[in-house]
CSV table of C-alpha atoms and ligand atoms in Angstrom, one decimal:
chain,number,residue,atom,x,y,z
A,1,UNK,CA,39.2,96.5,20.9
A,2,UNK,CA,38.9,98.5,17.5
A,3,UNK,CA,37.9,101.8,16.5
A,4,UNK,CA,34.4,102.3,15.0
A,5,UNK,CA,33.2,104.5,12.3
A,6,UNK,CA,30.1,106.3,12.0
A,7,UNK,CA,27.9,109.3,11.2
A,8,UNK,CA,26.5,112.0,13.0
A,9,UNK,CA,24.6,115.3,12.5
A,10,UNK,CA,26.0,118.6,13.5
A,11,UNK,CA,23.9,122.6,13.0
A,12,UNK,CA,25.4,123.8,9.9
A,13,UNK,CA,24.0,126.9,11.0
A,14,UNK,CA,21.0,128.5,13.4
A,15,UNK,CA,17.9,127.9,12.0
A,16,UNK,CA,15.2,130.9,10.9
A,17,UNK,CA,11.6,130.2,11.8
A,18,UNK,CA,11.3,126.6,10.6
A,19,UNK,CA,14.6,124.6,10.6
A,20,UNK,CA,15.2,123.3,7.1
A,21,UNK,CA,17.8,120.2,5.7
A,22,UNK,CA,20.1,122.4,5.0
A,23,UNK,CA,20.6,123.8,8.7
A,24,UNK,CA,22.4,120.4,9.5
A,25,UNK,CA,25.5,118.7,8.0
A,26,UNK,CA,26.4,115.4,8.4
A,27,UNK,CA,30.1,114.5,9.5
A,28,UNK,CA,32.4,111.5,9.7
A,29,UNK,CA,32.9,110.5,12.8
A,30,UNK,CA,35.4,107.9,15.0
A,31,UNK,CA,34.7,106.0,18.2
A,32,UNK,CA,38.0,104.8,19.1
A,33,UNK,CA,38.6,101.9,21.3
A,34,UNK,CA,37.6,103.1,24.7
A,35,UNK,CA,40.5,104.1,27.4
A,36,UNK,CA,40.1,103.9,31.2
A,37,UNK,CA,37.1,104.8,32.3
A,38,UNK,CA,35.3,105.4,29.1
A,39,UNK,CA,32.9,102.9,27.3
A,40,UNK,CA,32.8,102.6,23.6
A,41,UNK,CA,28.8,102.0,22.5
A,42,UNK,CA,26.5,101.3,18.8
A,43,UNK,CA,23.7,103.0,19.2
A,44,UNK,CA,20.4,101.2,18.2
A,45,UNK,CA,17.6,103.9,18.4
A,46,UNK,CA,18.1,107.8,18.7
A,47,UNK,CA,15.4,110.1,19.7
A,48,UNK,CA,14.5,113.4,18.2
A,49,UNK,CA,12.5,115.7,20.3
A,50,UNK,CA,11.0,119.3,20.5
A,51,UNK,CA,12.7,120.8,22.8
A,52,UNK,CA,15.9,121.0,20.6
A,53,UNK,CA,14.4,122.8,18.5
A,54,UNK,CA,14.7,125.6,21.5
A,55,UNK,CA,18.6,124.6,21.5
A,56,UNK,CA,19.4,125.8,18.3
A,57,UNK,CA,18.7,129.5,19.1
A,58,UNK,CA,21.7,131.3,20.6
A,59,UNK,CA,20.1,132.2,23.8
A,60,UNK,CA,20.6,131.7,27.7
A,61,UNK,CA,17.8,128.5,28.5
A,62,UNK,CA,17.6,125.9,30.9
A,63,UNK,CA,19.8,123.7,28.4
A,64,UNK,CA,22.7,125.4,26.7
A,65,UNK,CA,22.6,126.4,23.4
A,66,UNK,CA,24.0,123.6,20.6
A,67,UNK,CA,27.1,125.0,18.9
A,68,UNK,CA,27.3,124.9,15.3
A,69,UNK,CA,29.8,122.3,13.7
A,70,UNK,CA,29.6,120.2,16.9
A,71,UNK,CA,27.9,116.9,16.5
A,72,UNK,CA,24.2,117.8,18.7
A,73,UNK,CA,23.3,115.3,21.3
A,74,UNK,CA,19.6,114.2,22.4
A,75,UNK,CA,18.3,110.5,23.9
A,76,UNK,CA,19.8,107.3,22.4
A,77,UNK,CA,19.6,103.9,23.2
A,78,UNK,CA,22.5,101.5,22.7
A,79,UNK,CA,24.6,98.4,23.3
A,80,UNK,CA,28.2,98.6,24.9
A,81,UNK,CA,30.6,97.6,22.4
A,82,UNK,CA,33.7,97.6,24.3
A,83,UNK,CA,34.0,98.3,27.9
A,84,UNK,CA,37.1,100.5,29.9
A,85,UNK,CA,35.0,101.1,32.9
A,86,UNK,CA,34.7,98.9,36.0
A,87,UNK,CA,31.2,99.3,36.1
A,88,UNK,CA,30.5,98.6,32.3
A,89,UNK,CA,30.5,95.3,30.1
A,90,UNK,CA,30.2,94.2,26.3
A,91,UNK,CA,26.8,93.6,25.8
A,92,UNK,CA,25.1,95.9,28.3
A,93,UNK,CA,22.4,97.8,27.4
A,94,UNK,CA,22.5,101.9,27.6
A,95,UNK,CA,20.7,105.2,27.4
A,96,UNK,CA,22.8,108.2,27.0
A,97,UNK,CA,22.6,111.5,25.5
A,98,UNK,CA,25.1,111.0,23.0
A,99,UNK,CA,21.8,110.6,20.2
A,100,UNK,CA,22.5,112.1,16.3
A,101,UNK,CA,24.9,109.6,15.9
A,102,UNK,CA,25.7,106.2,15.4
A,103,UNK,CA,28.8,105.3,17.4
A,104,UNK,CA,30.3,106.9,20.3
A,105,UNK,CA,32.9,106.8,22.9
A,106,UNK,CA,33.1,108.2,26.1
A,107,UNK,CA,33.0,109.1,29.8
A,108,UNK,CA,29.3,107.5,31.5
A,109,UNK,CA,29.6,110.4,34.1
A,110,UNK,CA,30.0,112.9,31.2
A,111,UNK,CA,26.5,111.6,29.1
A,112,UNK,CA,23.9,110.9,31.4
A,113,UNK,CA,24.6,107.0,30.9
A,114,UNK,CA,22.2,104.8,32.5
A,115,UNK,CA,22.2,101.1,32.4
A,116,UNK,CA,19.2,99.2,31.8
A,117,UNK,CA,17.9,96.0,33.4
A,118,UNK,CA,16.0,94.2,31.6
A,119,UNK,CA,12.5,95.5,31.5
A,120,UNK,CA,10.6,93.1,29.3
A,121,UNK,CA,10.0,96.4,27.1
A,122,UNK,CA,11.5,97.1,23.5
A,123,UNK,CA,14.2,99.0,23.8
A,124,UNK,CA,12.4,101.9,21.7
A,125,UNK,CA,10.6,102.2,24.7
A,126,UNK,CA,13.3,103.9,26.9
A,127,UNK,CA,13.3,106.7,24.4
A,128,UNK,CA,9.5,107.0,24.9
A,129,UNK,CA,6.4,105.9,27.2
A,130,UNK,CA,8.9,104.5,29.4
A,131,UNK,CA,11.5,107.3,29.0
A,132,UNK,CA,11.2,110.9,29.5
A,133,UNK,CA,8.2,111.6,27.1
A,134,UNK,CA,6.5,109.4,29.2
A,135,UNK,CA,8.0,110.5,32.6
A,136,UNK,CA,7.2,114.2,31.2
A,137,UNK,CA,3.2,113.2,31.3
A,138,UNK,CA,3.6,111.2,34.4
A,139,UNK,CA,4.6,113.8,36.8
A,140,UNK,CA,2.9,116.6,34.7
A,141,UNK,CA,-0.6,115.2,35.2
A,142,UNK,CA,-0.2,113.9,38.4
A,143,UNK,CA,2.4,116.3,40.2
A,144,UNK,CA,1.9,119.5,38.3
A,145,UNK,CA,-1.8,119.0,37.5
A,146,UNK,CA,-2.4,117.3,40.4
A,147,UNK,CA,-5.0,115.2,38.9
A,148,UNK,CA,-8.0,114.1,40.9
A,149,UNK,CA,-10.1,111.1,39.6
A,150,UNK,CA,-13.3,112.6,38.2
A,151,UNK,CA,-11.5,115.1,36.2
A,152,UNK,CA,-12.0,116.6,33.2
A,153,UNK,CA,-8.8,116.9,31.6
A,154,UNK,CA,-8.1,118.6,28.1
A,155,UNK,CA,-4.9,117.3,26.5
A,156,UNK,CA,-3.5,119.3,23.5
A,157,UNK,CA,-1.0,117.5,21.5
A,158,UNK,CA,-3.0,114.6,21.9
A,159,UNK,CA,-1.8,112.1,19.4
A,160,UNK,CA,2.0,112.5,20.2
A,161,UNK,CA,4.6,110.9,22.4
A,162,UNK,CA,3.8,112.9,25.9
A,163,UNK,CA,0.3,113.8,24.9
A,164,UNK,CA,-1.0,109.8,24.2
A,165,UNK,CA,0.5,108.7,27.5
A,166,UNK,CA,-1.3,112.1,29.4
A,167,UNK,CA,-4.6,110.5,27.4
A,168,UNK,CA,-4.4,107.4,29.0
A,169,UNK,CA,-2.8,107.7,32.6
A,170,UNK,CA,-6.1,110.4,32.9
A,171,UNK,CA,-8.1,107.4,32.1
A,172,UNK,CA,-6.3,105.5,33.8
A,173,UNK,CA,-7.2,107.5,36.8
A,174,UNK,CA,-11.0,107.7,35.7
A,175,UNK,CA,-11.3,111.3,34.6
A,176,UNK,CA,-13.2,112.4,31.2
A,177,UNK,CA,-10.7,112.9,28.4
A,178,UNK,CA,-10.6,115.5,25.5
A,179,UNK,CA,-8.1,114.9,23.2
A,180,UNK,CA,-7.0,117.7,20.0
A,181,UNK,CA,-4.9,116.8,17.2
A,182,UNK,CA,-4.2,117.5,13.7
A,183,UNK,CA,-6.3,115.0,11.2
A,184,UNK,CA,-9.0,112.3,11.2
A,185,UNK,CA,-6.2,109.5,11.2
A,186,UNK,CA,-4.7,110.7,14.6
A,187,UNK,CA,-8.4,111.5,16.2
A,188,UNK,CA,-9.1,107.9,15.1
A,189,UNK,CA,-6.2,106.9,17.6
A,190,UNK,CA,-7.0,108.9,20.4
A,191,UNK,CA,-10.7,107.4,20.4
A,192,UNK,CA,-9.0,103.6,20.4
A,193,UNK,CA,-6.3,104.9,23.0
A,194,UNK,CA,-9.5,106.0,25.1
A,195,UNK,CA,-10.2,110.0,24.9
A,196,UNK,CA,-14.0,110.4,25.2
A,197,UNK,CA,-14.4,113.3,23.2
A,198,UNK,CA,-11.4,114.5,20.2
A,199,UNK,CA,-11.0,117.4,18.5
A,200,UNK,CA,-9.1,117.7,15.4
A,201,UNK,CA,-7.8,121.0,15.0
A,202,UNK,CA,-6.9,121.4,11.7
A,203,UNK,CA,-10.6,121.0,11.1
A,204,UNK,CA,-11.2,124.3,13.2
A,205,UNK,CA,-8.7,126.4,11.8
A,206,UNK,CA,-9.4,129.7,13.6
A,207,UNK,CA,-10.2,130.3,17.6
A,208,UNK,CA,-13.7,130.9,17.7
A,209,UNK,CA,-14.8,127.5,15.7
A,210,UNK,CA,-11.8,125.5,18.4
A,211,UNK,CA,-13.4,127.4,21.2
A,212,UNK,CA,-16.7,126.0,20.1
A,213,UNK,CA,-15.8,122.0,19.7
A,214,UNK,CA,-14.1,122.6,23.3
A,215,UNK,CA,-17.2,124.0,24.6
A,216,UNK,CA,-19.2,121.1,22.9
A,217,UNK,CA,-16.5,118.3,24.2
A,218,UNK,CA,-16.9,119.7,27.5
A,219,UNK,CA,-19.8,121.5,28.1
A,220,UNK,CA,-19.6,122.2,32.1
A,221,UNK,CA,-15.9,122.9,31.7
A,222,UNK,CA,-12.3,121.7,32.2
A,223,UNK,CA,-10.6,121.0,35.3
A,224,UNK,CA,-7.2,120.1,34.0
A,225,UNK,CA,-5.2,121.4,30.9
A,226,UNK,CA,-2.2,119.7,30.0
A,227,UNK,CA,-0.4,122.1,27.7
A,228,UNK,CA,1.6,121.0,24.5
A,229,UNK,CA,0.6,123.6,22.3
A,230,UNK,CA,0.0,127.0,23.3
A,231,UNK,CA,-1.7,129.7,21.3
A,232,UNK,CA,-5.0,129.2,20.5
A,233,UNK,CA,-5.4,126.0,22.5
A,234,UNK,CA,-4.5,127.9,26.0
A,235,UNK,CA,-6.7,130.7,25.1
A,236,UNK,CA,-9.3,127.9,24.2
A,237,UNK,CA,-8.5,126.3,27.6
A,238,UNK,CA,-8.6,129.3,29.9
A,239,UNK,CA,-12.0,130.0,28.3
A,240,UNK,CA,-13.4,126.6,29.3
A,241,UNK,CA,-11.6,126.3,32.5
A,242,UNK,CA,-13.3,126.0,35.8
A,243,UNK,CA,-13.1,127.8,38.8
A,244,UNK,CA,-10.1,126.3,40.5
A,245,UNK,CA,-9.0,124.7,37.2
A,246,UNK,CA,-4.9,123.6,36.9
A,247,UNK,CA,-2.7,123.9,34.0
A,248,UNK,CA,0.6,122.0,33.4
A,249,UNK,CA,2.3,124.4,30.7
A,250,UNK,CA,4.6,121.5,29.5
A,251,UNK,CA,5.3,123.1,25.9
A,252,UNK,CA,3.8,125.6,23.6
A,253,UNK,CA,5.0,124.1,19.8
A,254,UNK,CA,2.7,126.3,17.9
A,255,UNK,CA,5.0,128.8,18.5
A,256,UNK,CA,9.0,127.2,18.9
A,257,UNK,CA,9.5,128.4,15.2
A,258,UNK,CA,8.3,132.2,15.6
A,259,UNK,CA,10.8,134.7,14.7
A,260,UNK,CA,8.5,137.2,16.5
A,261,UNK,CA,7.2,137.1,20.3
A,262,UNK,CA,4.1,135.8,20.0
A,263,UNK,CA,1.1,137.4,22.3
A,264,UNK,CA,-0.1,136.0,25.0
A,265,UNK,CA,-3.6,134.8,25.5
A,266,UNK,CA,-6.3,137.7,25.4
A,267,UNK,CA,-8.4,136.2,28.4
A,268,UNK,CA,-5.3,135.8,30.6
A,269,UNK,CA,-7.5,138.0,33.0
A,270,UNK,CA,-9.7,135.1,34.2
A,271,UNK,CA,-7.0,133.5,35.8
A,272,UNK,CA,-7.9,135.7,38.2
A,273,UNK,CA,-11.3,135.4,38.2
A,274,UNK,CA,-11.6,132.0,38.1
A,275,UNK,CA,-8.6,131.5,40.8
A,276,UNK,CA,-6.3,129.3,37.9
A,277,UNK,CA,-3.0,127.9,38.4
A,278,UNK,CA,-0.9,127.5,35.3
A,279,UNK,CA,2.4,126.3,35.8
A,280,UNK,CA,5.1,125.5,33.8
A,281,UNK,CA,7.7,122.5,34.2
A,282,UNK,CA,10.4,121.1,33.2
A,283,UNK,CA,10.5,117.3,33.4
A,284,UNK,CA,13.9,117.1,35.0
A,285,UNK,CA,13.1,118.9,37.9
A,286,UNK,CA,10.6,115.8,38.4
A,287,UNK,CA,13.5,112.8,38.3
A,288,UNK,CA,12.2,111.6,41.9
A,289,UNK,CA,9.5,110.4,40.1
A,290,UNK,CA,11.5,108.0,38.3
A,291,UNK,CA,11.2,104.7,39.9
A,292,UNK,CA,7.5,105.1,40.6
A,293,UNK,CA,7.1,105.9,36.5
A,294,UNK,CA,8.6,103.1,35.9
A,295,UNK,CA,7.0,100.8,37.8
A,296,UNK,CA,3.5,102.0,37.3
A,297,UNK,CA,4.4,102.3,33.6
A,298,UNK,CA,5.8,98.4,32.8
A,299,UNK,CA,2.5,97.5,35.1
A,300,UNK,CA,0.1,99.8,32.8
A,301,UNK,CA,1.8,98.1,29.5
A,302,UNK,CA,1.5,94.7,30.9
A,303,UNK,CA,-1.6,94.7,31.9
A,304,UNK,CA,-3.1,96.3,28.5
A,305,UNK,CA,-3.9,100.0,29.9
A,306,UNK,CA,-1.4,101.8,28.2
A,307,UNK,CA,-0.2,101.4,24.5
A,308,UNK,CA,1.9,103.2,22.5
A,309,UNK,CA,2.5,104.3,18.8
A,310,UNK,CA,6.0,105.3,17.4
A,311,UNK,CA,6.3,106.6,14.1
A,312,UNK,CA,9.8,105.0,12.9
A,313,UNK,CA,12.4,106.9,10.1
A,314,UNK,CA,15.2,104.2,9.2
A,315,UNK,CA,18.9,105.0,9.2
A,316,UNK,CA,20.8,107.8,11.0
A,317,UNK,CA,21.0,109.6,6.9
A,318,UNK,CA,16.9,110.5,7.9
A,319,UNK,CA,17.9,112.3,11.7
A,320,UNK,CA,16.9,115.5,10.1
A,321,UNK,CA,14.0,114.7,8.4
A,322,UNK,CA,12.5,113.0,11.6
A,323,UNK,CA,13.1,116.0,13.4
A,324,UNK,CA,11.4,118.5,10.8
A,325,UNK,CA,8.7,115.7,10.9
A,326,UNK,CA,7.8,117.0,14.2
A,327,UNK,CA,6.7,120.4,13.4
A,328,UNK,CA,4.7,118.6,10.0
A,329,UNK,CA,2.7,116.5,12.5
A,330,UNK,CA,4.3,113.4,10.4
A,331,UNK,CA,4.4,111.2,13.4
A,332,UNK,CA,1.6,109.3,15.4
A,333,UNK,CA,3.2,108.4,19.1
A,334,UNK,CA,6.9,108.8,19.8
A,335,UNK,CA,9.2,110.1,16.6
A,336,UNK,CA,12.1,107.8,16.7
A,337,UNK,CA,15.1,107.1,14.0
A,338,UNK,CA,16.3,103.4,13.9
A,339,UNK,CA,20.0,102.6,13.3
A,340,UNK,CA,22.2,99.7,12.1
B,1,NDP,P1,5.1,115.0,19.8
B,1,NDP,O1,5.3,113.6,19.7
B,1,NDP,O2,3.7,115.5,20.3
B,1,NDP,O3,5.4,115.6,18.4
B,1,NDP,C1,5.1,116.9,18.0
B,1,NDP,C2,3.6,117.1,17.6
B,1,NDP,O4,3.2,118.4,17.8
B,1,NDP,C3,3.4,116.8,16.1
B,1,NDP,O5,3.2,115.5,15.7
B,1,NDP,C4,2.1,117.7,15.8
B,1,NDP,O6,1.0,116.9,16.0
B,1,NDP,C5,2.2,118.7,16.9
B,1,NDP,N1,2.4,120.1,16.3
B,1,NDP,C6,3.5,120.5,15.5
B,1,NDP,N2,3.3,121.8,15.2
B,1,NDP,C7,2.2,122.2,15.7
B,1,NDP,C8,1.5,123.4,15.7
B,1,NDP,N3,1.9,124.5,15.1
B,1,NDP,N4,0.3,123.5,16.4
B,1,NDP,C9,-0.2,122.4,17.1
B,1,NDP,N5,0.4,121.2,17.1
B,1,NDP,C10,1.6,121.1,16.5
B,1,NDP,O7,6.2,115.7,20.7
B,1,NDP,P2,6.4,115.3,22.2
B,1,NDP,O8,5.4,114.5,22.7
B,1,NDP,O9,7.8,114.9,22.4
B,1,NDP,O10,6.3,116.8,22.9
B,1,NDP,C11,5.0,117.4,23.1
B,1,NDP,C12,5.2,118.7,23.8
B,1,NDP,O11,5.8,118.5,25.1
B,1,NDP,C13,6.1,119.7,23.1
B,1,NDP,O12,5.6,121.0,23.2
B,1,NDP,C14,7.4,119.5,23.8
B,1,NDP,O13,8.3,120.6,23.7
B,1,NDP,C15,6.9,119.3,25.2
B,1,NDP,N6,7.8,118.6,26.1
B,1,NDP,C16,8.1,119.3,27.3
B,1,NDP,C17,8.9,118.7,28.2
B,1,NDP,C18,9.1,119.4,29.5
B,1,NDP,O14,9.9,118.9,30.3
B,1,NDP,N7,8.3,120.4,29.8
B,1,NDP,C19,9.5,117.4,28.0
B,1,NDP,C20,9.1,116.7,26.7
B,1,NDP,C21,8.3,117.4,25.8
B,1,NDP,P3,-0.4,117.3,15.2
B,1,NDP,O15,-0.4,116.5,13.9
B,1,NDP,O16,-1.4,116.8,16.1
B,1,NDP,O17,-0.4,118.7,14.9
């Protein structure tokens, strides 16, 4: 058993409004040959995400804060490289959360290990449609939403990892789909994926014209919104929202680089009105679900009913870069980096 030598990213220091190369560093690092109970592992695939963009503030969340100068952590897939746990071999294949780097050892208990059977999917998968982006729309259409076939469900976000799955498990589930996202190329996409009606944003730049392709998509109203957005969107939504209607508030990105509170929507009052739920979720309170997601899910990509883009960076030298592409709208599907 040898050592291994890699590279991972750490926060150089806390981001202001958008995060910038310069806010990461990149360090040596060592796996060593794994001791008792720890595994050593080569990652193949490392996600980036959205939500760690909320990590890098120095504030009290439902994840703690990263710390600057420590290597930052996030979904990876990998192979076992050496094994010093019973339950562990060479060979077997792992997600962790030991992601923004290359090589690691350690503890399973201590990084959210899981092994994975063989599935039949790519292993990019795990960290996508099959993983928690695609557990995140699963159980926030069908839980939080609680979808019923027939609805009409307005999906912001559309063209991305959790918003392209919540397209196609509403159609799935026989509902009228409305899809918005930034550019003719993605709107393109969410027609093949199956949306009935798309709306690119960036071609309605202030509230009044989105309002009014919303109101032209759906023109007796909405019964679901699934959130990924915020601002103008959720204003847009509430607007168009039937009596009755249900909101999964699974992320506001419009707004994760304000150095400002933003405000909140100016017709918040007809949730009363109109009797709305909005709730918000976080996809780990959800994990029951797991199983079921994953057995619907590999049946929906078998069969043809559910596909799924990923927009690929090569080499753990791009980490950052993938994860500023996320607030440039750079990727179509799930943003993923590809190691050795
Ligand atoms: P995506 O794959 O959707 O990537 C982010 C996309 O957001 C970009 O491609 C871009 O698409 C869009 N975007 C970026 N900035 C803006 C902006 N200012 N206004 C509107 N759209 C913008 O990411 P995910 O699918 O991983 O995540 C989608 C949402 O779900 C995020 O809000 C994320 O935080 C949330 N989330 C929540 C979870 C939970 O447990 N609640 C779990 C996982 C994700 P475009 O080109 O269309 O603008």
């Amino acid at each position: 058993m040898a050592d291994l030598n890699g590279t991972g990213w750490a926060l150089a220091k806390r981001p202001v409004g958008m995060p910038k190369m310069d806010d990461f560093k990149k360090v040596d690092i060592t796996a060593p040959a794994p001791k008792e109970g720890e595994i050593q592992v080569r990652n193949s695939w490392m996600s980036v995400d959205p939500y760690m963009r909320g990590r890098m503030y120095d504030r009290e969340s439902y994840v703690p804060p990263f710390q600057i100068g420590e290597v930052l952590t996030g979904t990876a897939v990998g192979r076992v490289t050496a094994s010093g746990h019973p339950d562990y071999s060479e060979g077997d294949l792992v997600t962790s959360m030991a992601g923004w780097r290359d090589v690691w050892t350690g503890k399973p208990e201590e990084l959210m290990v899981n092994k994975i059977p063989d599935t039949g999917l790519p292993d990019s998968a795990l960290l996508g449609v099959a993983g928690m982006p695609g557990l995140t729309a699963y159980a926030g259409l069908l839980k939080v939403a609680e979808l019923k076939e027939g609805d009409t469900v307005f999906v912001s976000g559309a063209a991305g990892a959790v918003g392209s799955t919540v397209v196609q498990i509403a159609k799935i589930k026989n509902c009228t789909v409305i899809g918005s996202a930034g550019g003719e190329e993605k709107c393109k996409l969410l027609k093949e994926i199956g949306a009935d009606h798309v709306i690119d944003y960036k071609a309605h730049t202030d509230y009044e014209s989105l309002l009014g392709a919303l109101k032209k998509a759906a023109p007796k109203g909405i019964d679901v919104y699934f959130d990924n957005v915020g601002g103008d969107h959720l204003e847009a939504a509430i607007e168009c929202a039937r009596p009755m209607a249900r909101f999964a508030e699974c992320g506001m990105i419009s707004q994760y680089n304000a150095t400002e509170p933003q405000p909140g929507p100016r017709n918040i009052i007809q949730v009363v009105g109109k009797q709305l739920s909005l709730k918000g979720f976080i996809v780990s309170t959800y994990a029951d679900m797991q199983p079921q997601f994953l057995k619907d899910m590999a049946a929906w990509i078998k069969n043809g009913d559910m596909k799924f883009e990923e927009t690929v960076m090569e080499g753990i030298e791009t980490a950052p870069e993938a994860f500023l592409g996320l607030f440039q709208g750079r990727n179509t599907g799930k943003m993923l980096v590809k190691l050795a």
